[in-house]
Short mmCIF file of C-alpha atoms in Angstrom, two decimals:
data_model
loop_
_atom_site.label_atom_id
_atom_site.label_comp_id
_atom_site.label_asym_id
_atom_site.label_seq_id
_atom_site.Cartn_x
_atom_site.Cartn_y
_atom_site.Cartn_z
CA MET A 43 92.69 71.76 111.99
CA ARG A 44 91.79 68.47 110.36
CA LYS A 45 90.95 70.33 107.18
CA LEU A 46 94.39 71.94 107.26
CA LEU A 47 96.32 68.59 107.75
CA ASP A 48 94.12 67.01 104.92
CA GLN A 49 95.19 69.87 102.54
CA LEU A 50 98.80 69.29 103.51
CA ILE A 51 98.60 65.64 103.04
CA LEU A 52 96.75 65.95 99.69
CA ALA A 53 99.30 68.56 98.39
CA SER A 54 101.31 67.55 95.36
CA PRO A 55 104.82 66.54 95.78
CA GLN A 56 105.86 69.88 94.28
CA GLN A 57 103.74 71.87 96.60
CA LYS A 58 105.20 69.94 99.57
CA ALA A 59 108.71 70.75 98.39
CA ILE A 60 107.89 74.36 97.95
CA ARG A 61 106.32 74.60 101.41
CA LEU A 62 109.43 72.84 102.80
CA VAL A 63 111.59 75.52 101.13
CA ALA A 64 109.53 78.27 102.86
CA LEU A 65 109.99 76.64 106.23
CA LEU A 66 113.61 76.14 105.78
CA ALA A 67 114.09 79.68 104.59
CA ALA A 68 112.31 81.12 107.58
CA LEU A 69 114.56 78.88 109.88
CA ALA A 70 117.58 79.94 107.99
CA PHE A 71 116.79 83.65 108.35
CA LEU A 72 116.36 82.96 111.98
CA GLY A 73 119.79 81.37 112.18
CA ILE A 74 121.26 84.37 110.38
CA VAL A 75 120.07 87.00 112.88
CA PRO A 76 122.34 85.86 115.65
CA ALA A 77 125.17 85.17 113.19
CA ALA A 78 124.95 88.75 112.00
CA GLY A 79 125.47 89.89 115.41
CA GLY A 80 121.87 90.39 116.31
CA VAL A 81 120.40 89.71 119.69
CA PHE A 82 118.82 86.20 119.98
CA HIS A 83 115.09 86.57 121.47
CA PRO A 84 113.79 83.21 122.27
CA VAL A 85 110.13 84.45 122.46
CA PHE A 86 110.44 86.28 119.19
CA THR A 87 112.05 83.28 117.53
CA VAL A 88 109.29 80.95 118.78
CA VAL A 89 106.68 83.30 117.49
CA ALA A 90 108.37 83.31 114.07
CA VAL A 91 108.76 79.53 113.99
CA LEU A 92 104.96 79.25 114.85
CA LEU A 93 104.15 81.78 112.24
CA SER A 94 106.24 79.86 109.50
CA LEU A 95 104.29 76.60 110.45
CA VAL A 96 101.10 78.59 109.85
CA VAL A 97 102.52 79.56 106.55
CA VAL A 98 103.20 75.82 105.72
CA LEU A 99 99.78 74.89 106.70
CA THR A 100 97.91 77.75 105.07
CA PRO A 101 99.93 79.44 102.43
CA GLU A 102 96.96 80.93 100.58
CA SER A 103 96.06 82.93 103.78
CA ASN A 104 97.72 86.26 104.84
CA ALA A 105 100.24 84.36 107.06
CA PRO A 106 103.09 84.72 104.49
CA LEU A 107 102.70 88.46 104.51
CA GLY A 108 102.76 88.51 108.23
CA LEU A 109 105.90 86.24 108.28
CA MET A 110 107.66 88.41 105.90
CA VAL A 111 106.90 91.79 107.96
CA TYR A 112 107.63 89.94 111.24
CA LEU A 113 111.01 88.88 109.96
CA GLY A 114 111.88 92.14 108.60
CA ALA A 115 110.90 93.83 111.87
CA LEU A 116 112.93 91.17 113.73
CA TRP A 117 115.89 92.15 111.59
CA ALA A 118 115.36 95.84 112.10
CA LEU A 119 115.18 95.54 115.86
CA SER A 120 117.77 92.83 116.59
CA VAL A 121 120.67 93.38 114.11
CA PRO A 122 122.81 96.46 114.34
CA GLY A 123 123.11 98.44 111.20
CA HIS A 124 126.06 96.61 109.48
CA LEU A 125 126.45 96.02 105.73
CA ASP A 126 128.41 92.70 106.03
CA LEU A 127 127.76 89.52 103.97
CA TRP A 128 125.14 88.55 106.61
CA THR A 129 122.86 91.41 105.33
CA LEU A 130 123.20 90.28 101.79
CA ALA A 131 122.45 86.70 102.88
CA ALA A 132 119.47 87.80 104.90
CA ALA A 133 118.11 89.54 101.86
CA VAL A 134 118.56 86.51 99.61
CA VAL A 135 116.89 84.21 102.19
CA LEU A 136 113.89 86.56 102.41
CA CYS A 137 113.73 86.69 98.58
CA VAL A 138 113.78 82.88 98.41
CA LEU A 139 111.17 82.89 101.29
CA HIS A 140 108.89 85.44 99.39
CA LEU A 141 109.15 83.21 96.13
CA ALA A 142 108.23 80.02 98.00
CA CYS A 143 105.17 81.64 99.67
CA THR A 144 104.12 83.14 96.32
CA LEU A 145 104.38 79.82 94.55
CA THR A 146 102.41 77.85 97.23
CA SER A 147 99.59 80.45 97.06
CA TYR A 148 98.97 79.96 93.28
CA GLY A 149 96.16 77.41 93.67
CA PRO A 150 94.85 74.49 95.57
CA SER A 151 97.22 72.32 97.40
CA GLY A 152 97.12 69.53 94.81
CA LEU A 153 98.24 71.94 92.01
CA THR A 154 101.38 71.11 90.05
CA LEU A 155 102.81 74.34 88.56
CA ASP A 156 103.95 74.08 84.99
CA ALA A 157 107.53 74.66 83.94
CA ASP A 158 106.83 77.94 81.99
CA LEU A 159 105.54 79.50 85.10
CA LEU A 160 108.54 78.17 87.35
CA GLY A 161 110.94 79.58 84.70
CA LEU A 162 109.44 82.88 84.82
CA TRP A 163 109.63 83.06 88.45
CA ARG A 164 113.18 81.76 88.42
CA ARG A 165 114.12 84.64 86.13
CA ARG A 166 112.42 87.05 88.44
CA LEU A 167 114.31 85.65 91.47
CA LEU A 168 117.66 86.03 89.66
CA LEU A 169 116.80 89.62 88.73
CA CYS A 170 115.88 90.52 92.41
CA VAL A 171 118.87 88.85 93.92
CA GLY A 172 121.02 90.42 91.24
CA ALA A 173 119.41 93.91 92.16
CA ALA A 174 120.03 93.11 95.94
CA VAL A 175 123.70 92.32 95.19
CA LEU A 176 124.03 95.56 93.24
CA VAL A 177 122.38 97.59 95.95
CA TRP A 178 124.42 96.03 98.66
CA ALA A 179 127.62 96.52 96.76
CA SER A 180 126.84 100.18 96.06
CA ALA A 181 126.00 100.64 99.68
CA ARG A 182 129.29 98.91 100.79
CA THR A 183 131.16 101.27 98.37
CA VAL A 184 129.52 104.45 99.56
CA ALA A 185 130.28 103.27 103.21
CA PHE A 186 133.82 102.58 102.47
CA LEU A 187 134.34 106.04 100.89
CA ASP A 188 132.69 107.53 103.97
CA VAL A 189 130.78 110.06 101.85
CA PRO A 190 128.71 112.69 103.71
CA GLY A 191 124.93 112.67 103.23
CA SER A 192 123.74 114.72 100.36
CA GLY A 193 120.24 115.64 99.09
CA LEU A 194 121.46 115.44 95.53
CA ALA A 195 122.83 112.00 95.93
CA LEU A 196 119.72 110.80 97.54
CA GLY A 197 117.63 112.29 94.64
CA LEU A 198 119.90 110.65 92.07
CA ALA A 199 119.58 107.29 93.99
CA LEU A 200 115.65 107.75 93.89
CA LEU A 201 115.73 108.46 90.29
CA VAL A 202 117.76 105.45 89.50
CA PHE A 203 115.35 103.33 91.63
CA LEU A 204 112.26 104.76 90.01
CA THR A 205 113.87 104.10 86.57
CA TRP A 206 114.49 100.48 87.60
CA VAL A 207 110.90 99.96 88.86
CA THR A 208 109.53 101.57 85.57
CA PHE A 209 111.71 99.14 83.60
CA LEU A 210 110.63 96.04 85.58
CA THR A 211 107.07 97.06 85.43
CA VAL A 212 107.16 97.38 81.53
CA ARG A 213 109.06 94.11 81.27
CA LEU A 214 106.67 92.28 83.35
CA ALA A 215 103.68 93.85 81.43
CA GLN A 216 105.15 92.59 78.20
CA SER A 217 105.86 89.03 79.48
CA ARG A 218 102.15 88.74 80.48
CA THR A 219 101.00 89.69 76.93
CA GLU A 220 103.39 87.08 75.36
#
């Protein structure tokens, strides 16, 4: 435990700020769950808070992955299937949490990330948030139109998704070689 606290104390101010963002994003997500009409589970919430504290202390471990999966499962089990603005807010908060966990795991706790790397991740964040907004708006439109389920529509949606993933993969591979 002492080693973990030493790593936290010796962390650069940038790393401390990013760890704080990860903690605040997890807490914000836990606040969104009941605001979105979900059931508040005190035990599950305490587990999520403890897991987020483990993420703050050991961001290079598998705790961030566990936190992301846990929060996603908490949302799926607690919140009814609505497509309101809370759903979009939860997706954006999870995206910010993922980014903070990724940035804190880049190196030792004293590492200060350079501006180019932060700019790259900022662009990726904006791209992912933009895609989340687009998917949310599309889903809201389909729900509003009350269109019946269709295998053709599902196939077209998967085709669009695979095209988007291919495009992003090519773009990220190009940005690594530059």
